[in-house]
Coordinates of C-alpha atoms in Angstrom, one line a residue:
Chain A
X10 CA 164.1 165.8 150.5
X11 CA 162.1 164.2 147.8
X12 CA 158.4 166.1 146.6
X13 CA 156.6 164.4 144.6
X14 CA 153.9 166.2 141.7
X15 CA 151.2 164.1 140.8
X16 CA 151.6 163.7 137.3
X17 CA 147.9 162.3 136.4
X18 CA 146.9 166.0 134.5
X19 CA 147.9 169.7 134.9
X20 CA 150.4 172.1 135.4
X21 CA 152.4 169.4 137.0
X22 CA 155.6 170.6 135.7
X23 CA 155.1 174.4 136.7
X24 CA 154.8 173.0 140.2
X25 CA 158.0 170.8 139.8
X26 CA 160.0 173.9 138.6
X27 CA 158.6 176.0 141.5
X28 CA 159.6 173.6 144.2
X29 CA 163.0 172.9 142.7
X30 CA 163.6 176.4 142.8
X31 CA 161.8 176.9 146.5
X32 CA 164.1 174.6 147.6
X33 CA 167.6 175.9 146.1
X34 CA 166.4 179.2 147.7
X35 CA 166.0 177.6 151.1
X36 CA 169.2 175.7 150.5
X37 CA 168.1 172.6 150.9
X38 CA 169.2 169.4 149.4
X39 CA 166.4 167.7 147.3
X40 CA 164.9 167.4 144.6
X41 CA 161.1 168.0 142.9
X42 CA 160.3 165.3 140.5
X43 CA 156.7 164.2 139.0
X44 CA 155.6 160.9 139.2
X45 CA 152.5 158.9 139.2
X46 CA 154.4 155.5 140.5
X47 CA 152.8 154.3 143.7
X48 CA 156.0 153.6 145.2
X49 CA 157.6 156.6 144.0
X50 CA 155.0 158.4 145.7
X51 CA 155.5 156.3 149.1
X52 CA 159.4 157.0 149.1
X53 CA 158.8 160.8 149.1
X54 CA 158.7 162.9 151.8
X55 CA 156.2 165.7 150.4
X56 CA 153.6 165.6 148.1
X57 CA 151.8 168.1 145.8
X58 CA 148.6 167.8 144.2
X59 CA 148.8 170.2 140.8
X60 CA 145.6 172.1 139.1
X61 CA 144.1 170.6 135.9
X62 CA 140.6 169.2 135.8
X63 CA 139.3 167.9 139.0
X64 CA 136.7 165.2 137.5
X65 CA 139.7 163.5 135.2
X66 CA 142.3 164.2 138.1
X67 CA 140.4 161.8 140.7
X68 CA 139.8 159.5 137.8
X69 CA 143.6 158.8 137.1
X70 CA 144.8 158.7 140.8
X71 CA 141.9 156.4 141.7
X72 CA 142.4 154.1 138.9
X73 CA 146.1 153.7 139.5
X74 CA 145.4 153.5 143.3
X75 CA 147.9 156.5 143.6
X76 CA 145.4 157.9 145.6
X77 CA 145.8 155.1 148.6
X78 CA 149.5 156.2 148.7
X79 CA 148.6 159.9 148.9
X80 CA 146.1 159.5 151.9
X81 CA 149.1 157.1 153.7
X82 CA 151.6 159.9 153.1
X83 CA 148.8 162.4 154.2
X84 CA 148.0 160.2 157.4
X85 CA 151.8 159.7 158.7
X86 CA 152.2 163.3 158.7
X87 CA 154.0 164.2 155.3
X88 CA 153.2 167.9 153.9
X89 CA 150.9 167.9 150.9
X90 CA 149.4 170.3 149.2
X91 CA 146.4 171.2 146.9
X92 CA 146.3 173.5 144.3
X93 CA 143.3 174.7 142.9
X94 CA 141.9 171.5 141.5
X95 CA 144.3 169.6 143.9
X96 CA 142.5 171.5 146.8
X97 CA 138.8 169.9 145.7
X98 CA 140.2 166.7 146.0
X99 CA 141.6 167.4 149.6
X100 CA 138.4 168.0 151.0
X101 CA 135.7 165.8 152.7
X102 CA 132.8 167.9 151.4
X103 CA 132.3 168.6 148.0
X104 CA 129.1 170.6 146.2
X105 CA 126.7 170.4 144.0
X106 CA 128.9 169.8 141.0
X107 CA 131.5 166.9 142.6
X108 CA 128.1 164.8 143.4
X109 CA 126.5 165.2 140.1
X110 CA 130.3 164.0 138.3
X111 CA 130.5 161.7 141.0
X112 CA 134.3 162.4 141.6
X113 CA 135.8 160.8 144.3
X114 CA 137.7 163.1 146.8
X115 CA 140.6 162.1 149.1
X116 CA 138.8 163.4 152.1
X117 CA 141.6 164.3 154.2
X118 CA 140.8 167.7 154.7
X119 CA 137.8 168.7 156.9
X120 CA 136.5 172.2 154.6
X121 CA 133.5 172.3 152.5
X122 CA 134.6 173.1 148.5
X123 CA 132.7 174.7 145.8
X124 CA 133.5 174.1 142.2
X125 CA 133.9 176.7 139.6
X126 CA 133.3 179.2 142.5
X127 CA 133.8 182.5 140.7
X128 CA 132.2 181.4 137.6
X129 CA 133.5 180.9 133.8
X130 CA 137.4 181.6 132.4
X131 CA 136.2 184.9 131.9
X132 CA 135.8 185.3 135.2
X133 CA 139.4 184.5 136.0
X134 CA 141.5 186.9 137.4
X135 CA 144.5 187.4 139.6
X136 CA 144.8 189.5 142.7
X137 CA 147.0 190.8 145.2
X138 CA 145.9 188.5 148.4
X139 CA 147.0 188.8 152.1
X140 CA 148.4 185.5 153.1
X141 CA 148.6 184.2 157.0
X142 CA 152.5 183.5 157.3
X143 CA 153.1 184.8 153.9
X144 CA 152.2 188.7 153.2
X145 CA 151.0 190.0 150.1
X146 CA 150.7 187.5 147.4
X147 CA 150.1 187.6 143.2
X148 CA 147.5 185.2 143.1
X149 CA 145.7 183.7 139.8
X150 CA 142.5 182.1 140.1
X151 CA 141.4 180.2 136.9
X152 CA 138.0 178.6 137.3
X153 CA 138.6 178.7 140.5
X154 CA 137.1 176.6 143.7
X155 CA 136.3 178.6 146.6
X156 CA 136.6 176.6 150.6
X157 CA 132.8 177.7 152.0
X158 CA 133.5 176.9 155.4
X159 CA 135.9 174.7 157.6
X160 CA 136.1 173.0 160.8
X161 CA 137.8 174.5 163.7
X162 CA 140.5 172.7 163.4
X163 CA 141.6 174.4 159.9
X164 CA 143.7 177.5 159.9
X165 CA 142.3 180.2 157.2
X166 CA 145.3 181.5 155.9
X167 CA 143.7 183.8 153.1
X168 CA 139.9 184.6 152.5
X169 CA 138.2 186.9 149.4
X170 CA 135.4 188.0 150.5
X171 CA 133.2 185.4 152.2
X172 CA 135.3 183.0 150.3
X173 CA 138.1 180.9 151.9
X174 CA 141.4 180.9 149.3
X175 CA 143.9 179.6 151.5
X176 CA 143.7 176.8 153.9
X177 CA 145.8 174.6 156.5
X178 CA 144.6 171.6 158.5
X179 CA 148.1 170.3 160.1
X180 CA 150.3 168.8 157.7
X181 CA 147.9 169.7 154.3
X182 CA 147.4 173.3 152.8
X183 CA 144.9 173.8 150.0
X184 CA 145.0 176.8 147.7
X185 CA 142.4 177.7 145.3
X186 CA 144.5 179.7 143.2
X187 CA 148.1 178.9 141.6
X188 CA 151.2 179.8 143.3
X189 CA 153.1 177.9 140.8
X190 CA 152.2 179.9 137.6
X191 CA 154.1 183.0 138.8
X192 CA 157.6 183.3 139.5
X193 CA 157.2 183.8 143.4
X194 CA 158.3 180.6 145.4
X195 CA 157.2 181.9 148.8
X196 CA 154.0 179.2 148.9
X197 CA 156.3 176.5 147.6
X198 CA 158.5 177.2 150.4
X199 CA 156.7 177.8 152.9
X200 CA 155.3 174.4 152.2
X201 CA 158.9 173.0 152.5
X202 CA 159.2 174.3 155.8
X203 CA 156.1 172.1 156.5
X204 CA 158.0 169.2 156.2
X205 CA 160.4 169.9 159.3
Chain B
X6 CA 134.9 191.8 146.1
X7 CA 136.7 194.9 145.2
X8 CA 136.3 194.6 141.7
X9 CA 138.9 197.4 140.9
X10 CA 141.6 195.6 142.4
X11 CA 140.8 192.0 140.0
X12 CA 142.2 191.5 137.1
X13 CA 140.6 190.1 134.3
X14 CA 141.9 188.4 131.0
X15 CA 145.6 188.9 131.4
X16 CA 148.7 186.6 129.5
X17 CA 148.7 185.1 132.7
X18 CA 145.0 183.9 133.0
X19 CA 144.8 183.0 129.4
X20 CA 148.2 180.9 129.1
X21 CA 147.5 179.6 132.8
X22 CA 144.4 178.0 131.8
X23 CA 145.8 176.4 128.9
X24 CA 148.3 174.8 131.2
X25 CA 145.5 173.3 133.2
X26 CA 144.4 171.4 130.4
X27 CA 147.8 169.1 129.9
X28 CA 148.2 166.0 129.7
X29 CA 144.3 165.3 129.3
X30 CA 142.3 165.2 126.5
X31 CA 140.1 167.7 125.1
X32 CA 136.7 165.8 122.7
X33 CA 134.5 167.3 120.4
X34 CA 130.8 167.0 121.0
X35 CA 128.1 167.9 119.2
X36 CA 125.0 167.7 121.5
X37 CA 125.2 166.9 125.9
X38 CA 124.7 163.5 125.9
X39 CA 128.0 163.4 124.0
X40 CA 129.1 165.9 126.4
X41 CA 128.0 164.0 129.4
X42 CA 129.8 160.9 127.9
X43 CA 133.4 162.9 127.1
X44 CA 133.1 164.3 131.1
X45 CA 132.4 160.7 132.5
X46 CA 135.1 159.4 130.5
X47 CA 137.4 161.9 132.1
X48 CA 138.2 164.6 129.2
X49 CA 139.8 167.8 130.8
X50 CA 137.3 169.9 128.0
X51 CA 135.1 169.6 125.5
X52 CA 134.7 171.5 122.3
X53 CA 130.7 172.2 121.5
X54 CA 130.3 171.6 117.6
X55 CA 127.2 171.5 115.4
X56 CA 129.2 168.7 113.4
X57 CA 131.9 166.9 113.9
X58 CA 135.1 167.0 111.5
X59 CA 134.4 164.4 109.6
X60 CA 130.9 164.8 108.7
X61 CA 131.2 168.7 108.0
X62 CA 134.0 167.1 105.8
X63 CA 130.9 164.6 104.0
X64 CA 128.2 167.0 103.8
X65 CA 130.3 170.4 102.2
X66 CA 129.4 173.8 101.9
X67 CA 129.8 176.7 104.2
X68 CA 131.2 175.7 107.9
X69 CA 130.6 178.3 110.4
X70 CA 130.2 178.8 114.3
X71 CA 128.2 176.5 115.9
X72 CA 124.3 177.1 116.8
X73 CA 125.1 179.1 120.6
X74 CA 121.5 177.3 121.6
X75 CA 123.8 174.1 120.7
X76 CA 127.1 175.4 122.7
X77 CA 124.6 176.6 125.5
X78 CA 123.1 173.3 125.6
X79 CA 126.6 171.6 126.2
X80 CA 127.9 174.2 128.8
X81 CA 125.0 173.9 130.6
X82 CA 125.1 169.5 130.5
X83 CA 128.9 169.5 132.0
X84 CA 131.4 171.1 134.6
X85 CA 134.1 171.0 132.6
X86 CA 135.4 174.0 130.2
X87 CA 133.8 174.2 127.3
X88 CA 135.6 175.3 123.8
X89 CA 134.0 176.3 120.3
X90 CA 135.0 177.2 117.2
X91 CA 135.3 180.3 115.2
X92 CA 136.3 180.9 111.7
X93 CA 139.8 182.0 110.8
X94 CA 139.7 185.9 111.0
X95 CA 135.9 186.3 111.8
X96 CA 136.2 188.9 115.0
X97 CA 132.6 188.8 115.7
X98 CA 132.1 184.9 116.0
X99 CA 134.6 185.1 118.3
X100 CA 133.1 187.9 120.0
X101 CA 129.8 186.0 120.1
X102 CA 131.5 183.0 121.7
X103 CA 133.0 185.6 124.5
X104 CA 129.4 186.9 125.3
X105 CA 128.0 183.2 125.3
X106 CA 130.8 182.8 128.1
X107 CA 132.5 180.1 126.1
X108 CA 136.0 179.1 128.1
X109 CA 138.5 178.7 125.2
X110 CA 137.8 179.6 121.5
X111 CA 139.8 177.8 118.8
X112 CA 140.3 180.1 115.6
X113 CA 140.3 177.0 113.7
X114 CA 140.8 175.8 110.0
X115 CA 138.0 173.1 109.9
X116 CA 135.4 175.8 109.5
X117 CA 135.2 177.8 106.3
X118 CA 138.3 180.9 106.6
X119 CA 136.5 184.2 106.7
X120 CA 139.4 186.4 106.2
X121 CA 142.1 185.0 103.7
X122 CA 144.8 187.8 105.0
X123 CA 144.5 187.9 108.5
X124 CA 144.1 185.6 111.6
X125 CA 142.0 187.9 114.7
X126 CA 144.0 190.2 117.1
X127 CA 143.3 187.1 119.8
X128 CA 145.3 189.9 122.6
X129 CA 141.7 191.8 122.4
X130 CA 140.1 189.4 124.2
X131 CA 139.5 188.2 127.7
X132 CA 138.8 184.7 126.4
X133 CA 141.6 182.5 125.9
X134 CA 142.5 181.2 122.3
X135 CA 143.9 177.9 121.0
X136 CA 144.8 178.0 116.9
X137 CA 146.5 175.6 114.7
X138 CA 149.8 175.7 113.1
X139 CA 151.6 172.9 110.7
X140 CA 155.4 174.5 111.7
X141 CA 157.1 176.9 114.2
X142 CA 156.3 179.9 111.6
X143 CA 152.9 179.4 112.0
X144 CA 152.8 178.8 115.9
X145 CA 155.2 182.1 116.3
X146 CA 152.5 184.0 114.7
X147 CA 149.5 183.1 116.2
X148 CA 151.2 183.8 120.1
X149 CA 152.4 186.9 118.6
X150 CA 148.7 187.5 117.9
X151 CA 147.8 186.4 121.5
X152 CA 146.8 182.5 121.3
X153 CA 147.0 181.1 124.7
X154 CA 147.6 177.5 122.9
X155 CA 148.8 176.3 120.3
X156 CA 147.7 173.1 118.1
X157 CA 149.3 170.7 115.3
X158 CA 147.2 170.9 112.4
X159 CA 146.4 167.6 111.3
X160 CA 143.7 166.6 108.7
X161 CA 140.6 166.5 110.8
X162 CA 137.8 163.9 110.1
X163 CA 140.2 162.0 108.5
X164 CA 141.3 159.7 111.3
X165 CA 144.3 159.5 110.1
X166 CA 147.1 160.9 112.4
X167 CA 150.2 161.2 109.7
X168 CA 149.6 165.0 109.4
X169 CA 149.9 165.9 112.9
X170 CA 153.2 163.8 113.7
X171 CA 154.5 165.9 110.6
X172 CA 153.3 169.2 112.0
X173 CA 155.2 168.2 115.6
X174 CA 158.5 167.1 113.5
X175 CA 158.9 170.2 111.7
X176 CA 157.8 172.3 115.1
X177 CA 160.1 169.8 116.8
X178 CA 163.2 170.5 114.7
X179 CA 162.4 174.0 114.1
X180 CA 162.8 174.6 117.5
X181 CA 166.4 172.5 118.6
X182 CA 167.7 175.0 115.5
X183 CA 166.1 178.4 117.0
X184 CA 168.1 176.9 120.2
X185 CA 171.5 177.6 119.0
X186 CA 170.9 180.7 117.1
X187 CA 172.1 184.0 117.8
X188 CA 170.9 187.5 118.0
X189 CA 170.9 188.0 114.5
X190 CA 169.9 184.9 113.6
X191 CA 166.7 185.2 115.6
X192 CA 166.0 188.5 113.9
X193 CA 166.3 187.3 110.2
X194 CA 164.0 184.2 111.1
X195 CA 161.7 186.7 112.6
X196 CA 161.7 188.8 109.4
X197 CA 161.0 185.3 107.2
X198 CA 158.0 185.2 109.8
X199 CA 156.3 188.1 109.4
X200 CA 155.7 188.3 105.6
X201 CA 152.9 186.9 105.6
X202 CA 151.5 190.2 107.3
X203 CA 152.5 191.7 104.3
X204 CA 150.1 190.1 101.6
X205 CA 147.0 192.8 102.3
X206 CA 149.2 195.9 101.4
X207 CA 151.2 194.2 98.7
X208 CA 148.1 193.7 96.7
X209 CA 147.3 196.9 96.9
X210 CA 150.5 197.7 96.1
X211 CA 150.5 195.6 92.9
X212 CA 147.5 197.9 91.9
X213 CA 150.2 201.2 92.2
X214 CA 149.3 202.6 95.5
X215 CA 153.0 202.9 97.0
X216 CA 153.7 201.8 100.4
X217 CA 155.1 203.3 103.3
X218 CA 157.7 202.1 106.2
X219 CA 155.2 203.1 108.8
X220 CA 152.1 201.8 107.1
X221 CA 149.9 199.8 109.7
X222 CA 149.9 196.9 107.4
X223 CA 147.8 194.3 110.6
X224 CA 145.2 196.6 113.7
X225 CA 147.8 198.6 114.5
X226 CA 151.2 197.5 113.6
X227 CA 153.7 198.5 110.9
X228 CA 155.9 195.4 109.5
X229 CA 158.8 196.5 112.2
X230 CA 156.4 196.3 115.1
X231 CA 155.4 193.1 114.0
X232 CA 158.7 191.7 113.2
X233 CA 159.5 192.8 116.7
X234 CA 156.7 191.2 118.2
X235 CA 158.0 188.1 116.5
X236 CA 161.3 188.3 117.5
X237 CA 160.4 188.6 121.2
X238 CA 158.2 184.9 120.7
X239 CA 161.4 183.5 119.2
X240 CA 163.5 184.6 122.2
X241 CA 160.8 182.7 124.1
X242 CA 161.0 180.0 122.3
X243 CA 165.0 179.7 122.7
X244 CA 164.6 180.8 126.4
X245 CA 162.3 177.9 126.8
X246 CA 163.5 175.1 124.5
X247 CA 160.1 175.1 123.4
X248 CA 157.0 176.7 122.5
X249 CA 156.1 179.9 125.4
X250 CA 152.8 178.5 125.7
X251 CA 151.3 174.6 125.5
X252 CA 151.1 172.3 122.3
X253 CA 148.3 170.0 122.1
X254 CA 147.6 167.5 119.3
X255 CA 145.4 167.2 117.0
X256 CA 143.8 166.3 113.9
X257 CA 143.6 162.8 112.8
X258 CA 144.0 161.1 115.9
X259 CA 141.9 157.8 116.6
X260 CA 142.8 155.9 118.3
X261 CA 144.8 155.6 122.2
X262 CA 148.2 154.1 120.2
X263 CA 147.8 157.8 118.2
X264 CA 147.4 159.4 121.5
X265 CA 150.4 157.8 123.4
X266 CA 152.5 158.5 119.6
X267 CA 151.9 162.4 119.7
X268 CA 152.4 163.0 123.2
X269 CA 155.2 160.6 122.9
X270 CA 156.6 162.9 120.2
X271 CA 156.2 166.2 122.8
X272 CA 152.4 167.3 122.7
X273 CA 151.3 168.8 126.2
X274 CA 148.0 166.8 125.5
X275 CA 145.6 166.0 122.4
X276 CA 142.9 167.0 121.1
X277 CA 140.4 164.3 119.4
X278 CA 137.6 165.2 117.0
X279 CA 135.7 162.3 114.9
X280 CA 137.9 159.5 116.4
X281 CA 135.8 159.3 119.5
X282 CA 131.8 159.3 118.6
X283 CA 132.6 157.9 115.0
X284 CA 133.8 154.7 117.1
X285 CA 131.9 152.0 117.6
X286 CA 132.1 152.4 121.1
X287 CA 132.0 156.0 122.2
X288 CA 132.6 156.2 125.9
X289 CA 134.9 153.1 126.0
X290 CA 137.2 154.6 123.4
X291 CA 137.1 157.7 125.1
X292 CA 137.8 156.4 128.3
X293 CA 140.9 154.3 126.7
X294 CA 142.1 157.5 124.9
X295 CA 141.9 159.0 128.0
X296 CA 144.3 156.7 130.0
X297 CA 147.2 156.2 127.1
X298 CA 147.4 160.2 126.9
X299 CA 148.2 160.2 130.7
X300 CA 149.9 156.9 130.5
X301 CA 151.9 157.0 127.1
X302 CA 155.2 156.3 128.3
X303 CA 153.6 152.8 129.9
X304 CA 153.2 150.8 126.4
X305 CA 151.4 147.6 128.9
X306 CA 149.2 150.1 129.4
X307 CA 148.1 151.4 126.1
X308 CA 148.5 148.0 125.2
X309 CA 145.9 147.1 128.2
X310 CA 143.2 150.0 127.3
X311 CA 143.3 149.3 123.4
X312 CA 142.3 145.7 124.1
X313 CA 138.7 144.5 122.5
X314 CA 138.1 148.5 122.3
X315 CA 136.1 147.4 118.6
X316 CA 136.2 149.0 115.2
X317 CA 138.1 152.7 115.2
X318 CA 136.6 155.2 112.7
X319 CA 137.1 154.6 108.8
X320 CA 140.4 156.1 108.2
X321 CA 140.9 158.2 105.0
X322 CA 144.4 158.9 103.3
X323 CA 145.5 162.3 102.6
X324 CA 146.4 162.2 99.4
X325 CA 143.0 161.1 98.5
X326 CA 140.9 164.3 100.1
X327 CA 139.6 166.8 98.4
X328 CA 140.6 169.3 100.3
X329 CA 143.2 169.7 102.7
X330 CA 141.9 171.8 105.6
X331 CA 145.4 172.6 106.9
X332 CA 146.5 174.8 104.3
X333 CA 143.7 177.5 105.5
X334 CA 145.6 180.3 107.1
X335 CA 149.1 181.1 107.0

């Protein structure tokens, strides 16, 4: 099993290590690599979408027409998932802020985002969250997005509040917080199991 | 939201945002037009100055934190984090910066030191730090001290980039030897580290005020705590192969070959000051900066984007300056 990380900008290699270690835990054979090569990307059978900056992340997939190869890959059925800015740019919808930077989304997910939903990095903070299919879950949100609402055929798998954290629509999950920045691997392979 | 069960400012948070900030580039701005510009371009930051590098170099005197009508101005003109500076040691810039809701603050050498002993207790704070460091001595300290990120040092507003691939070799090296060292080893290095805690006391102590073991020589640590503290960063760092928390680049760097060269040479991202709005053409040479720090290992690329890009900013040479801004803070 191949996963490709989007290596445009972010914690790409955080998410790399957590798969590779989701999937020796699992015990399957594979491996986690990041890449930005379009046909890299279309040989792999799972892809993940790492947080960073939102506004330069769309830039850098769109401009190396990554992004056509993620949507494919999205369309036939492959897993992928969003993290925190990876889950802005799974959406159709996107707020105030995405139309005023004018970034381009991948629109594969039908859930309305919000930018910067819990304000400033001083308004960070982690949490212990109830995950659908998961349990109890360390999760950090760093000028985080928030999913406002979804269609009905989106599974909430987490919420804070009025807020939705945690999200799947079929084959695509989007997080607004980062599973790969602690040491717990139950997102990463619970995503795996996606894949089958 | 049950606030009791959030928590705020954590290791966690502060290195986890740093993280979110690699492999792009961070510009300095001075007003939001140039902020605007730096976002469209794609910058994953920008750092809200009341001058840039260069021209605080030019016009002398006193630097000090920017105007927080200025920084206020910026955070309110973009999405993206905003950074700003404080002076080395000065708690209550710092402070000020926290309250204005700034997202990173970089205790940095290009402003005028306000403390010629001490660097700020950055583990304080709920705002994340970034500081500079010429060599892994320097770095240890400063994420001993709580910086969430650490930074080469390079000669800012000189465009020239030959200070920061120095400060990256010497981290570089420093760091394959630290791999291979033992227990002991470790501990000795650690000890080298932390004299530089030591300065304050020892001028008393030249004055004839004797000095004690458990003295609380920095806040609230004797020379064994902090040589401790530092021994637990170097551990890290062998753990790790690398520094525990990101590098960026910066300093010097003007144009997208310097950008490819120091992420080329191991930075997590870069940092550019006067390089980008002392161009001739701002948001194209941001733009191109922007694409050979994500693309550096594609030399058609950087090729590609530094095409026709026009005249970079003047360069200066080193040994030249009047003053070399890196040697503030130890």
């Amino acid at each position: 099993m191949k996963i490709a990380v989007i290596a445009a900008q972010g914690d790409v290699e955080e998410h790399v290590v957590a798969a590779n270690k989701a999937l020796k835990k699992l015990g399957i054979e594979g491996k986690a690599f990041a890449t930005i090569d379009k046909e890299e990307v279309a040989k792999s059978d799972a892809i993940i979408l790492p947080g960073g900056e939102s506004t330069t992340i769309s830039k850098l997939i769109h401009k190396s027409s990554v992004a056509e190869e993620i949507k494919k890959a999205a369309r036939e059925g492959k897993p992928v998932m969003g993290t925190c800015a990876g889950s802005i740019l799974l959406a159709k919808h996107g707020d105030e802020e995405v139309r005023k930077t004018k970034t381009k989304l991948l629109e594969l997910m039908d859930i309305w985002v919000k930018r910067n939903a819990f304000g400033r990095q001083r308004e960070s903070f982690q949490i212990k969250l109830d995950i659908k299919g998961i349990g109890d879950f360390e999760a950090v949100f760093i000028r985080a997005p928030a999913i406002l609402k979804v269609s009905s055929n989106v599974d909430i798998l987490a919420k804070l509040d009025d807020y939705i954290v945690a999200c799947q629509q079929d084959n695509i999950l989007a997080l607004s917080f980062h599973p790969e920045l602690t040491d717990d691997t139950r997102i990463h392979e619970y995503f795996i199991k996606m894949a089958k | 939201m049950d606030l009791e069960k959030l928590r705020f400012g954590t290791e966690l948070i502060k290195r986890g945002f740093a993280k979110m900030q690699k492999g792009g580039v961070i510009m300095d701005v001075t007003n939001a037009e140039q902020a605007k510009i730096a976002e469209e371009a794609g910058a994953v930051a920008v750092m809200a100055l009341h001058r840039v590098p260069a021209d605080i170099r030019a016009s002398g005197g006193v630097a000090r934190m920017a105007d927080p009508k200025k920084i206020e101005e910026i955070m309110d003109a973009v999405t993206i984090p905003v950074m700003a500076k404080c002076r080395i040691g000065h708690i209550i810039e710092a402070k000020a910066l926290e309250a204005l809701g700034v997202d990173m603050v970089d205790e940095s050498e290009v402003l005028t030191p306000a403390d010629t002993f001490f660097h700020i207790n950055k583990k304080k704070f709920i705002v994340p730090f970034v500081c500079g460091a010429r060599s892994l001595g320097e770095a240890c300290r400063r994420i001993w001290e709580g910086a969430a990120m650490i930074r080469t040092k390079g000669e800012a507003g000189t465009g020239n980039v030959v200070e920061a691939v120095k400060h990256m070799r010497l981290m570089n090296f420093a760091i394959e030897k630290v791999k291979k060292m033992d227990d002991t080893e470790l501990n000795e290095v650690a000890l080298s580290y932390a004299l530089p805690y030591k300065r304050l006391a020892e001028s008393v102590s030249n004055e004839g005020i004797k000095l004690k073991d458990d003295d609380l020589i920095y806040e609230e640590y004797t020379f064994e705590d902090i040589v401790k503290g530092l021994y637990e960063v170097l551990q890290e760092v062998k753990k790790m192969g690398r520094l525990p928390v990101v590098n960026f680049a910066a300093g010097g760097i003007a144009t997208p070959a310097d950008a490819a060269f120091m992420m080329h040479l191991g930075a997590d991202g870069v940092f550019v000051g006067s390089g980008i709005f002392k161009s001739s053409n701002p948001p194209e040479y941001a733009r191109a900066i922007v694409e050979a720090t994500e693309n550096w290992r594609d030399a058609s690329i950087v090729a590609k984007v530094s095409k026709g890009l026009g005249e970079a900013m003047k360069g200066q040479e080193i040994e030249k300056l009047a003053e070399q801004l890196q040697t503030r803070g130890l």
